[in-house]
Coordinates of C-alpha atoms in Angstrom, one line a residue:
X1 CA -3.5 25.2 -19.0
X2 CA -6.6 23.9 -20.9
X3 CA -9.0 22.1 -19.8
X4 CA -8.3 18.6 -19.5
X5 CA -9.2 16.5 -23.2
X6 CA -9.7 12.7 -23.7
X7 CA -6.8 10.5 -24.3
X8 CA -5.9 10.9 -28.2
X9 CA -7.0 8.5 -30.7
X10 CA -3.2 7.4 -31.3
X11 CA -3.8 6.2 -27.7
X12 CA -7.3 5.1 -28.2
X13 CA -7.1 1.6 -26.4
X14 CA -8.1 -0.4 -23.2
X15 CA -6.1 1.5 -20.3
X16 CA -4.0 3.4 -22.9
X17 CA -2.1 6.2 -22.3
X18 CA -3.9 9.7 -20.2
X19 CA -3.5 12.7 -22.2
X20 CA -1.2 15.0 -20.5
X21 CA -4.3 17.0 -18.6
X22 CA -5.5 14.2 -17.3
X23 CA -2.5 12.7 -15.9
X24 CA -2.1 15.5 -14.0
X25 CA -5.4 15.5 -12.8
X26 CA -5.5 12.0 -11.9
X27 CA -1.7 12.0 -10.1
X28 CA -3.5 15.0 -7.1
X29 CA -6.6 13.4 -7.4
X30 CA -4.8 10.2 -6.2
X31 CA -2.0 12.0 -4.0
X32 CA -4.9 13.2 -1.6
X33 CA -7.0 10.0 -1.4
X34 CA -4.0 8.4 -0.5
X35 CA -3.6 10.5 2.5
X36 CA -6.7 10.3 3.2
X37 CA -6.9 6.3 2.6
X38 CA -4.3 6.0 5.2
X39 CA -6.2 8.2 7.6
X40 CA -9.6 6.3 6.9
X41 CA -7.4 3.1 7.3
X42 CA -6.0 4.4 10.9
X43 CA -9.8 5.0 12.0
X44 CA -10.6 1.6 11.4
X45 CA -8.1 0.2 13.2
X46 CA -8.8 2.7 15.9
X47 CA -12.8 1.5 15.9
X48 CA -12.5 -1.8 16.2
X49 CA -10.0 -1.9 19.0
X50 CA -12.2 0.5 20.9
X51 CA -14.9 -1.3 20.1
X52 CA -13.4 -4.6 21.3
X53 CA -10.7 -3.9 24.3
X54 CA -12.9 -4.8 27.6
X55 CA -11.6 -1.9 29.0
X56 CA -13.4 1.0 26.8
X57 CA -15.4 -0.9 24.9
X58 CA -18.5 0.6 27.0
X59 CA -17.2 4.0 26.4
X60 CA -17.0 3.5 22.6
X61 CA -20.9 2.7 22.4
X62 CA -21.8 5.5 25.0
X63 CA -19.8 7.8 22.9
X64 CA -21.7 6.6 19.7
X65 CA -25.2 7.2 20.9
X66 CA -24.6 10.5 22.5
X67 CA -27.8 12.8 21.0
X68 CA -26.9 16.4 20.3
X69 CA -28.4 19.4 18.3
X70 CA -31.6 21.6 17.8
X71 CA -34.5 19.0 18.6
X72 CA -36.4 21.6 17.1
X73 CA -35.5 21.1 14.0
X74 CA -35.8 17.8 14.0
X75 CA -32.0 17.6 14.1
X76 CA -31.3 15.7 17.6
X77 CA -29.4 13.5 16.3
X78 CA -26.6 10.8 17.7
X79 CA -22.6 11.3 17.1
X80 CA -22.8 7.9 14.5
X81 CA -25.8 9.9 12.6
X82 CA -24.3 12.9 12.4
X83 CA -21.5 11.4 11.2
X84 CA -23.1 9.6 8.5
X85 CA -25.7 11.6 7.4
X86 CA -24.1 15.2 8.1
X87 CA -20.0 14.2 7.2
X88 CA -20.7 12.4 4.9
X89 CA -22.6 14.9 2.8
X90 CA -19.0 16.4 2.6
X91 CA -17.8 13.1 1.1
X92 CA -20.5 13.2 -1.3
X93 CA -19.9 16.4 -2.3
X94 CA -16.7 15.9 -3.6
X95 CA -18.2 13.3 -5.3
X96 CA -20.9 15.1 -7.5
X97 CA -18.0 18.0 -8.5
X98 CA -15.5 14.8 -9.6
X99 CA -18.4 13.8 -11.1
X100 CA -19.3 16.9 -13.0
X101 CA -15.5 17.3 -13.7
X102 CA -15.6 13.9 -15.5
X103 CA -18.4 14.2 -17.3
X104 CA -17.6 17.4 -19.0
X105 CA -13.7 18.3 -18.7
X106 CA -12.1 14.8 -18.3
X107 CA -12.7 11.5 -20.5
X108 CA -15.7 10.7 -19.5
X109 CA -17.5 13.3 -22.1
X110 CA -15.7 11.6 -24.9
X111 CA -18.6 7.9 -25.3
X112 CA -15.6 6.1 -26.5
X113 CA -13.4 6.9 -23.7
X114 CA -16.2 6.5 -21.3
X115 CA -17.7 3.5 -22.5
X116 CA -14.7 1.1 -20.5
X117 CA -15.0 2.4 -17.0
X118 CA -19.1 2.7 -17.0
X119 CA -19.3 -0.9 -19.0
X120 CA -17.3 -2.0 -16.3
X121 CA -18.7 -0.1 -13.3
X122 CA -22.1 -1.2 -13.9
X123 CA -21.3 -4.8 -14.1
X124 CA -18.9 -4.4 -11.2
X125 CA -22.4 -3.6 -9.1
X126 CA -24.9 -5.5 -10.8
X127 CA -22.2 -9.0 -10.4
X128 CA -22.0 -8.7 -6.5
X129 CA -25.9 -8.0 -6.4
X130 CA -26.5 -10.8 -8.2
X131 CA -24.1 -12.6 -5.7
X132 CA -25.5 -11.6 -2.8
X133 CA -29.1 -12.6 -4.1
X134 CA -28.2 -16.0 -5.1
X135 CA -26.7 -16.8 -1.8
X136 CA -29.8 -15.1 0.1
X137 CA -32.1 -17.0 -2.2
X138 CA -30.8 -20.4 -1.7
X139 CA -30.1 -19.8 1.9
X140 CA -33.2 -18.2 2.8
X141 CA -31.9 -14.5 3.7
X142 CA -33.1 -11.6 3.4
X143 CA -32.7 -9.1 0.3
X144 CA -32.6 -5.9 1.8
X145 CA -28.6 -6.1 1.7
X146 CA -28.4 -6.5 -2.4
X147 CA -27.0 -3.1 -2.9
X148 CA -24.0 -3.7 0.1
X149 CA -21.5 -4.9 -1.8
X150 CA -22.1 -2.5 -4.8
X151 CA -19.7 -0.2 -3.7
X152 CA -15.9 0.4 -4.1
X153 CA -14.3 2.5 -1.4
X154 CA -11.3 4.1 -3.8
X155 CA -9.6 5.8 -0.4
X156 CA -9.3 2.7 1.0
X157 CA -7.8 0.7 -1.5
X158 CA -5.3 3.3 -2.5
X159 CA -4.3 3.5 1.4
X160 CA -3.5 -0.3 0.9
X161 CA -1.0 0.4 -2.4
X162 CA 0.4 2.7 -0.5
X163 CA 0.9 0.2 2.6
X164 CA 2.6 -2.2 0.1
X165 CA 4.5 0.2 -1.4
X166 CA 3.1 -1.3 -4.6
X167 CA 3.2 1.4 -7.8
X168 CA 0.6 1.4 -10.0
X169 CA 1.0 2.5 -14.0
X170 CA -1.4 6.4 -14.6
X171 CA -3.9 4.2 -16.9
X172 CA -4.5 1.2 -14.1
X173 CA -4.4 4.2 -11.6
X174 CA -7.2 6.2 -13.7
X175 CA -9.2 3.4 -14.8
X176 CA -9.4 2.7 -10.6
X177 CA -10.4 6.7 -9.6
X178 CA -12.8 6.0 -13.3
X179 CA -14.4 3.5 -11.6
X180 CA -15.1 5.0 -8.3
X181 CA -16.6 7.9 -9.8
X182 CA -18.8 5.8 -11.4
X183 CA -19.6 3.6 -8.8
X184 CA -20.0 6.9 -6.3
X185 CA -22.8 8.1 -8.9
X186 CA -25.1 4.9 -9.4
X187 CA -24.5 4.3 -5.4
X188 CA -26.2 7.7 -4.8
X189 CA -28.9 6.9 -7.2
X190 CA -29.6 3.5 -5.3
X191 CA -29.3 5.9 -1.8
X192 CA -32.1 8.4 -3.1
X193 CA -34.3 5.3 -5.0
X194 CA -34.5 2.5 -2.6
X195 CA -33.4 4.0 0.8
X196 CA -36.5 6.6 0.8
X197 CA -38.9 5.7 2.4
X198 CA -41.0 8.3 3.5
X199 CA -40.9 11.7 2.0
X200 CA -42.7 15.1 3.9
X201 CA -43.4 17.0 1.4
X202 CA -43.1 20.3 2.7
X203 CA -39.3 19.9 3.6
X204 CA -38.9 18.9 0.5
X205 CA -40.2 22.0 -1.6
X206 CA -37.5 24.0 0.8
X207 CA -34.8 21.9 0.1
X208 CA -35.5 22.3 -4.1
X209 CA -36.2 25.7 -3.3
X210 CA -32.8 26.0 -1.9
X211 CA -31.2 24.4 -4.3
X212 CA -32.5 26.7 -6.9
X213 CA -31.4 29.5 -4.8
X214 CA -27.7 27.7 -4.9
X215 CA -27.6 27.3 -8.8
X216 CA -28.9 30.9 -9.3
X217 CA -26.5 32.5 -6.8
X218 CA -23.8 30.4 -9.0
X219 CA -24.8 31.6 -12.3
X220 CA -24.7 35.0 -11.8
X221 CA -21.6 34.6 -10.0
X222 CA -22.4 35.8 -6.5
X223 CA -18.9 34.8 -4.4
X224 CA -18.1 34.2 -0.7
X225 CA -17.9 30.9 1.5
X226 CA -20.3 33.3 4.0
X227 CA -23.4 32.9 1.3
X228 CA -22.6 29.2 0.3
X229 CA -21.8 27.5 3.5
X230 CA -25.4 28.6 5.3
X231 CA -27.2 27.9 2.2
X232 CA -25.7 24.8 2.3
X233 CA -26.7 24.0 5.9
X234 CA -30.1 25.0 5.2
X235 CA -30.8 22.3 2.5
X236 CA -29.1 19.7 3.9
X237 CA -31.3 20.3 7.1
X238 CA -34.2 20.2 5.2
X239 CA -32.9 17.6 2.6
X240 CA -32.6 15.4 6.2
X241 CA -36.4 15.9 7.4
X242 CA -37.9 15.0 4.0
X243 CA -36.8 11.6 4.4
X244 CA -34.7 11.6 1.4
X245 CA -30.6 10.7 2.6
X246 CA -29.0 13.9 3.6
X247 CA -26.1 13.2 1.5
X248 CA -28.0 14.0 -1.7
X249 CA -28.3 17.7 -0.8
X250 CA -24.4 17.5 -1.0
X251 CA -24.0 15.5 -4.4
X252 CA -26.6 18.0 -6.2
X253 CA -24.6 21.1 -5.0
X254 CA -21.5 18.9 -6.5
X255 CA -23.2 18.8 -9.7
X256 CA -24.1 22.6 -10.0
X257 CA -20.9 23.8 -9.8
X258 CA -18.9 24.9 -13.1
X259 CA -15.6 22.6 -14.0
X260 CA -14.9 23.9 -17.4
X261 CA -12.3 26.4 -17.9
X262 CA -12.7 29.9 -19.2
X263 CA -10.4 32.3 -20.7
X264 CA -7.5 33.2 -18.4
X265 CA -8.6 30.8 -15.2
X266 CA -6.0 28.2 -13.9
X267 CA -8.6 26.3 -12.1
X268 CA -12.8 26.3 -13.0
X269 CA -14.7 26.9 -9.9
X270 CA -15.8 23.0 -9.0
X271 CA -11.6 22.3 -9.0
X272 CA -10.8 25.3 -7.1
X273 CA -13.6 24.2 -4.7
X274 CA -12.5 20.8 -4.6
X275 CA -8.8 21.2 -4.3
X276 CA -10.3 23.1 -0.6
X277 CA -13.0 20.7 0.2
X278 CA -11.4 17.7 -0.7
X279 CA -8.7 17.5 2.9
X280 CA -11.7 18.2 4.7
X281 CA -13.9 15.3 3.1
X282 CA -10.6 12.6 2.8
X283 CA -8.7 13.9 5.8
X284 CA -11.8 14.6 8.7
X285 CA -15.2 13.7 7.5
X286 CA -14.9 10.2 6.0
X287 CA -12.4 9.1 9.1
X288 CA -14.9 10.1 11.6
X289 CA -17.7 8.7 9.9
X290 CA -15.4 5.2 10.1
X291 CA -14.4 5.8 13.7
X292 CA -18.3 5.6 14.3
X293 CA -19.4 2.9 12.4
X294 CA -16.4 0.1 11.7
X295 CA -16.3 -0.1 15.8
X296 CA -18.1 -4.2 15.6
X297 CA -17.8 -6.8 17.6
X298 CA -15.3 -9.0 16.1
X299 CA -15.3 -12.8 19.0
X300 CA -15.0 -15.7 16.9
X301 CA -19.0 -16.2 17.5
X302 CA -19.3 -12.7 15.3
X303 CA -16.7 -13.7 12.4
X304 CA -18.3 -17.2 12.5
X305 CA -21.4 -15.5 12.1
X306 CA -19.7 -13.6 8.9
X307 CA -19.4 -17.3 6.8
X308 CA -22.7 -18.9 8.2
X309 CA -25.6 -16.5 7.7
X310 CA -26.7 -16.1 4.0
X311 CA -26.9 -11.9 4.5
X312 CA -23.5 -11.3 5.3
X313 CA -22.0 -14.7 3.4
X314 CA -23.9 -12.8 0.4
X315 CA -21.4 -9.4 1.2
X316 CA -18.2 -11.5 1.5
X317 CA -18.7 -13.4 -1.8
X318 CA -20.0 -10.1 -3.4
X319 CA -17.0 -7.8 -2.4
X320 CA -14.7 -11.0 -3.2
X321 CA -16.1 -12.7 -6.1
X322 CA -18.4 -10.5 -7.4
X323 CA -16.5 -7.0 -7.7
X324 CA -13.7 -8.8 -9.3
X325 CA -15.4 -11.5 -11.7
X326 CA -18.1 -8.2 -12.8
X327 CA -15.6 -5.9 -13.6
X328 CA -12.8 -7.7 -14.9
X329 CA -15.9 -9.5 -17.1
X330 CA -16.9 -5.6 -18.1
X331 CA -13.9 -4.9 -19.4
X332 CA -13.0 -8.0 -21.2
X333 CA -17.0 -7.8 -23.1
X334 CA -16.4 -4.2 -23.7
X335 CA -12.9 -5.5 -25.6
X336 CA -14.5 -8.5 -27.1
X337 CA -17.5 -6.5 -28.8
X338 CA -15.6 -3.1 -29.4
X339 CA -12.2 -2.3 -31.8
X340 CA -10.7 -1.6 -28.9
X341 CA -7.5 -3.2 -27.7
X342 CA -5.7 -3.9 -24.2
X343 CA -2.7 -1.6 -24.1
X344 CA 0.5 -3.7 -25.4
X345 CA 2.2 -2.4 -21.9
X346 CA -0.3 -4.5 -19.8
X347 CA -2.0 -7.7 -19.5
X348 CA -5.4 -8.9 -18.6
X349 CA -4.5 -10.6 -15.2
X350 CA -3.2 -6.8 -14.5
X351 CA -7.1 -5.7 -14.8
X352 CA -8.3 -9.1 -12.8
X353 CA -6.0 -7.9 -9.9
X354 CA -7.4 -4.6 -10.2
X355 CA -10.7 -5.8 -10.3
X356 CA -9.9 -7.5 -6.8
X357 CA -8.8 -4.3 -5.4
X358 CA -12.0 -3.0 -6.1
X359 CA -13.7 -5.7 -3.9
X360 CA -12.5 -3.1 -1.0
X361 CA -16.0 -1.8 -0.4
X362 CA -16.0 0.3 2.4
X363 CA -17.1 3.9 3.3
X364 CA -20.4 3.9 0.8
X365 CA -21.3 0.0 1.8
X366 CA -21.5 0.6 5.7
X367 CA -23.8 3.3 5.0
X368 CA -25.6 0.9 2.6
X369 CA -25.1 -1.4 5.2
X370 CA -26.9 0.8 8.1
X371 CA -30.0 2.0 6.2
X372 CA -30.4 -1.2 4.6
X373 CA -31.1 -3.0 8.0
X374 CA -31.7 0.1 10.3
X375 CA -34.5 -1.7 12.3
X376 CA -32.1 -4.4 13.2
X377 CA -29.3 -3.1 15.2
X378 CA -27.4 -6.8 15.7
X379 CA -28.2 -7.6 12.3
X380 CA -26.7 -4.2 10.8
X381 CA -23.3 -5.2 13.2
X382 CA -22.7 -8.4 11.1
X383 CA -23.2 -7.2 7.9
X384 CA -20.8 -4.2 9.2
X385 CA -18.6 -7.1 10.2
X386 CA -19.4 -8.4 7.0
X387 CA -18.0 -5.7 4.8
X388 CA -14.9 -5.3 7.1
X389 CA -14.0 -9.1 6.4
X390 CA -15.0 -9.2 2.7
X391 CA -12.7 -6.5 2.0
X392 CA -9.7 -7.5 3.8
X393 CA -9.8 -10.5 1.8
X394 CA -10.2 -8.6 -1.3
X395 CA -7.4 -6.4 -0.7
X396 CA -5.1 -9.4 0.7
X397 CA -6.1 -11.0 -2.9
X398 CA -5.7 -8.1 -4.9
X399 CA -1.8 -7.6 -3.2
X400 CA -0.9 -10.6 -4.0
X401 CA -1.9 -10.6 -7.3
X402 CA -0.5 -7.0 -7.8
X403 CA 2.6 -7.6 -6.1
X404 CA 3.7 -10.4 -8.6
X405 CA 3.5 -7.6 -11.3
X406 CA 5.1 -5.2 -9.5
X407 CA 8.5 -4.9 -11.1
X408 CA 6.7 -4.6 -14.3
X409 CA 4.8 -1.7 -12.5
X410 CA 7.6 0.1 -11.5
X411 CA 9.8 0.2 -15.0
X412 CA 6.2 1.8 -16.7
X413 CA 6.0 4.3 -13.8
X414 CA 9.6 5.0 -14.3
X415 CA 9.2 5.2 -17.9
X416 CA 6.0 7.6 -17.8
X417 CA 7.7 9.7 -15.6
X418 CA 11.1 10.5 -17.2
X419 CA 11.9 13.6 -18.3
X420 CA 15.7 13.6 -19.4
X421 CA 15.5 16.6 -21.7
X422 CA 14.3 18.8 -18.5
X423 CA 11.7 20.7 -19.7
X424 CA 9.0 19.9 -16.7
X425 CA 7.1 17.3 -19.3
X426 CA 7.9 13.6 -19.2
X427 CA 8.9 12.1 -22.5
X428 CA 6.6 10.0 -23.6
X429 CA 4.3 13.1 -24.4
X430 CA 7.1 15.0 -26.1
X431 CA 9.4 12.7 -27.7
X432 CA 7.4 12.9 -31.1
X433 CA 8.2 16.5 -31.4
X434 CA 11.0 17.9 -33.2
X435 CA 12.2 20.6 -30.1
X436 CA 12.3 17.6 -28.2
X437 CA 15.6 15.9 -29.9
X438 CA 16.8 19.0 -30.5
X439 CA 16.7 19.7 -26.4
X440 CA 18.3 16.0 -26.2
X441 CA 20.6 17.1 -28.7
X442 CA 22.0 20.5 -26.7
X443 CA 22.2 18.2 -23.7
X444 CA 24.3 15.5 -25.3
X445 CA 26.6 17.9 -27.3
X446 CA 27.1 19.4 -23.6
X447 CA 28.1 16.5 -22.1
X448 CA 30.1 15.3 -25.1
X449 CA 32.1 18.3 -24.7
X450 CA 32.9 18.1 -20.8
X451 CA 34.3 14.7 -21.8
X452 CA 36.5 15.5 -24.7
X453 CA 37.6 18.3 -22.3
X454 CA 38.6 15.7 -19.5
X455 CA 39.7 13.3 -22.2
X456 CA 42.4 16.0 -22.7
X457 CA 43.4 16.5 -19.2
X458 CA 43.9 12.9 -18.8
X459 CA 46.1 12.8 -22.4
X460 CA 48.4 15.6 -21.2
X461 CA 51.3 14.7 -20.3
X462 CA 51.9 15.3 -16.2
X463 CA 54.2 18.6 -14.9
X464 CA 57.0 17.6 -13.1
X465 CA 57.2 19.0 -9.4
X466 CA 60.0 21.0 -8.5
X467 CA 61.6 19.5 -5.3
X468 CA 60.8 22.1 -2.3
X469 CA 63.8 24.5 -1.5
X470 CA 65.1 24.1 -5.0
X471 CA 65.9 27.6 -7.5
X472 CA 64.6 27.5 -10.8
X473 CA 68.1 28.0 -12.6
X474 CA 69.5 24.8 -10.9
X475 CA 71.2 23.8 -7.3
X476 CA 74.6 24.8 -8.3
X477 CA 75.7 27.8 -6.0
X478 CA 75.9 30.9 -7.3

């Protein structure tokens, strides 16, 4: 199959219709975050109640703070910072190569395609900053939170469509997994620019070193998970004691990996790579990394605390008002100042409630979250709290407002997914070509014919039974 090409120009519109490709693409991308939303989902739930039954509450801390590995090394580190600095590289990962994939096998190497989803992305972080300063400004807080609510946790909030059992049309679906990506990218970039404090130098030279080692070993196409994988360790150990956020090592190693398609492969190397990291990042790594770091305190003092100080007042209002006003504004400039049109099938209160699911803000902003306020361990709780709080109410808003659409939902899925003349493609991408209603053709003349043929059996007259016992010259006797 080719590599995956941007959505046609008869289809060149606002959340128009994915080329065929992409569809694909987007339908497993989705299937596993899904499972792996629902996972991340069940952690949560799982922290917090550990975190708050009397009973083990102790046991969840102790557990937390536990130190383990080679001290040496500078690597004796606790279970929640090993979660989010090691596990998380995984996470990240998987980001850079669906960010690689995107930027030169999906839509987002086409400026025109790509111009919605980053329009929109960028105001869908720079809205909920902007939030979260005004707030802290007029109630005296402090800044280092701006970049919290930036973030859109796409696992999570496709773990809540699939709680609702809501359906989502391929282009709403795709403009959401867009988004992420692009939110994933410009969240790493405010990781490595503003959370880097101190760099050692030395470290530093290994890790680049390494990773020159990695792109070398790649290019001259040196296989074998038993050459990767310790590389890997290697710079991420040394990515760590640089200073600069572990999880970088993982998005750059993303990024070096070839997604384009040559003659004769099924799958470029990032996919193939993906499709086998990707249960490992969605189904253990971000889970974990949840287990250890949604477990807050969540007494009525705490969620009080949530609507009354300006630093975690300014993540509420960010995640809620701010993702969804910045986006949904993105999307709507991007259609006022282009030629570009909102797909006929949808409606624009259809992108605000998207827009609201994107206010679900989790796995990326608790990392935020920790390294923004990492000297201040109650502080760092609340605005934990914070993000827990702000996204519920952004998903509770976003269902509502999705589930009032949802019969409209479910005909377009219905309708993108038919495929009545059974060759493995749905209609809507064959039905302008000829072989097409000629296939519809052979099926219909099929079934016409089964029904003349039982129109006949019911027109013939009926056989009369012969009564049992009876000859077949009569019952005179012989």
């Amino acid at each position: 199959m080719a590599a995956p090409a941007p959505t046609d120009n008869q289809n060149r519109k606002l959340l128009g219709r994915l080329s065929l490709p992409e569809r694909r693409f987007v339908a497993e991308a989705l299937r596993a975050e899904t499972v792996g939303g629902v996972l991340l989902l069940v952690a949560a739930i799982a922290a917090l109640l550990w975190a708050n039954i009397p009973a083990v509450s102790e046991s969840y801390t102790t557990v937390r703070d536990f130190h383990f590995g080679p001290a040496a090394l500078g690597l004796d580190l606790s279970v929640q910072h090993w979660a989010a600095d090691g596990l998380l590289a995984v996470f990240f990962f998987v980001a850079g190569i669906e960010l690689k994939r995107e930027l030169v096998a999906g839509d987002l190497r086409d400026p025109k395609a790509a111009a919605l989803p980053v329009i929109a992305a960028v105001c869908g972080m720079a809205v909920p900053a902007l939030v979260y300063a005004l707030v802290n400004i007029l109630g005296s807080g402090s800044m280092d939170g701006w970049a919290v609510p930036t973030a859109t946790d796409i696992a999570f909030a496709l773990a809540v469509l699939a709680v609702i059992g809501t359906s989502l049309p391929s282009a709403l679906r795709a403009f959401l997994l867009t988004l992420a990506v692009v939110d994933d990218l410009f969240a790493i970039l405010i990781i490595a620019v503003f959370f880097t404090s101190e760099i050692s130098f030395l470290p530093l030279v290994g890790a680049f070193a390494g990773l020159a080692l990695f792109w070398f070993l790649l290019r001259v196409g040196v296989r074998g998970w038993y050459v990767y994988v310790p590389l890997a360790l290697v710079i991420w150990g040394l990515m760590y004691n640089s200073g600069v956020h572990a999880t970088i090592a993982g998005v750059a190693m993303g990024l070096m990996l070839r997604c384009t398609r040559e003659e004769g492969e099924e799958q470029s190397p990032g996919e193939h790579i993906e499709h086998l990291v990707r249960p490992l990042s969605a189904g253990l790594a971000v889970p974990l990394f949840a287990l250890f770091s949604a477990g807050v305190s969540l007494s009525d003092e705490a969620i009080a605390q949530v609507f009354t100080r300006p630093e975690t007042l300014g993540v509420v209002l960010g995640l809620v008002v701010g993702k969804a006003l910045g986006i949904f504004g993105g999307t709507w400039l991007a259609a006022r100042f282009t030629k570009a049109e909102l797909n006929p099938d949808l409606a624009w209160p259809d992108v605000f409630a998207v827009a609201s699911l994107a206010g679900i803000g989790f796995t990326v902003s608790l990392l935020i979250g920790e390294l923004a306020f990492a000297g201040d361990p109650v502080l760092t709780d609340e605005i934990k709290a914070a993000v827990l709080m702000g996204s519920l109410i952004a998903a509770v808003l976003a269902c509502v407002l999705l589930k009032v659409r949802d019969r409209r939902y479910r005909a377009l899925t219905e309708a993108e997914e038919l495929d009545a003349d059974q060759d493995g493609i749905p209609d809507i991408y064959t039905e302008h070509n000829p072989d097409y209603h000629l296939r519809m053709a052979e099926i219909y003349e099929r079934k016409a014919a089964e029904h003349r043929r039982r129109a006949e059996l019911a027109a013939a007259p009926p056989v009369a039974e012969v009564p049992a016992g009876s000859s077949g010259e009569g019952d005179s006797p012989a």
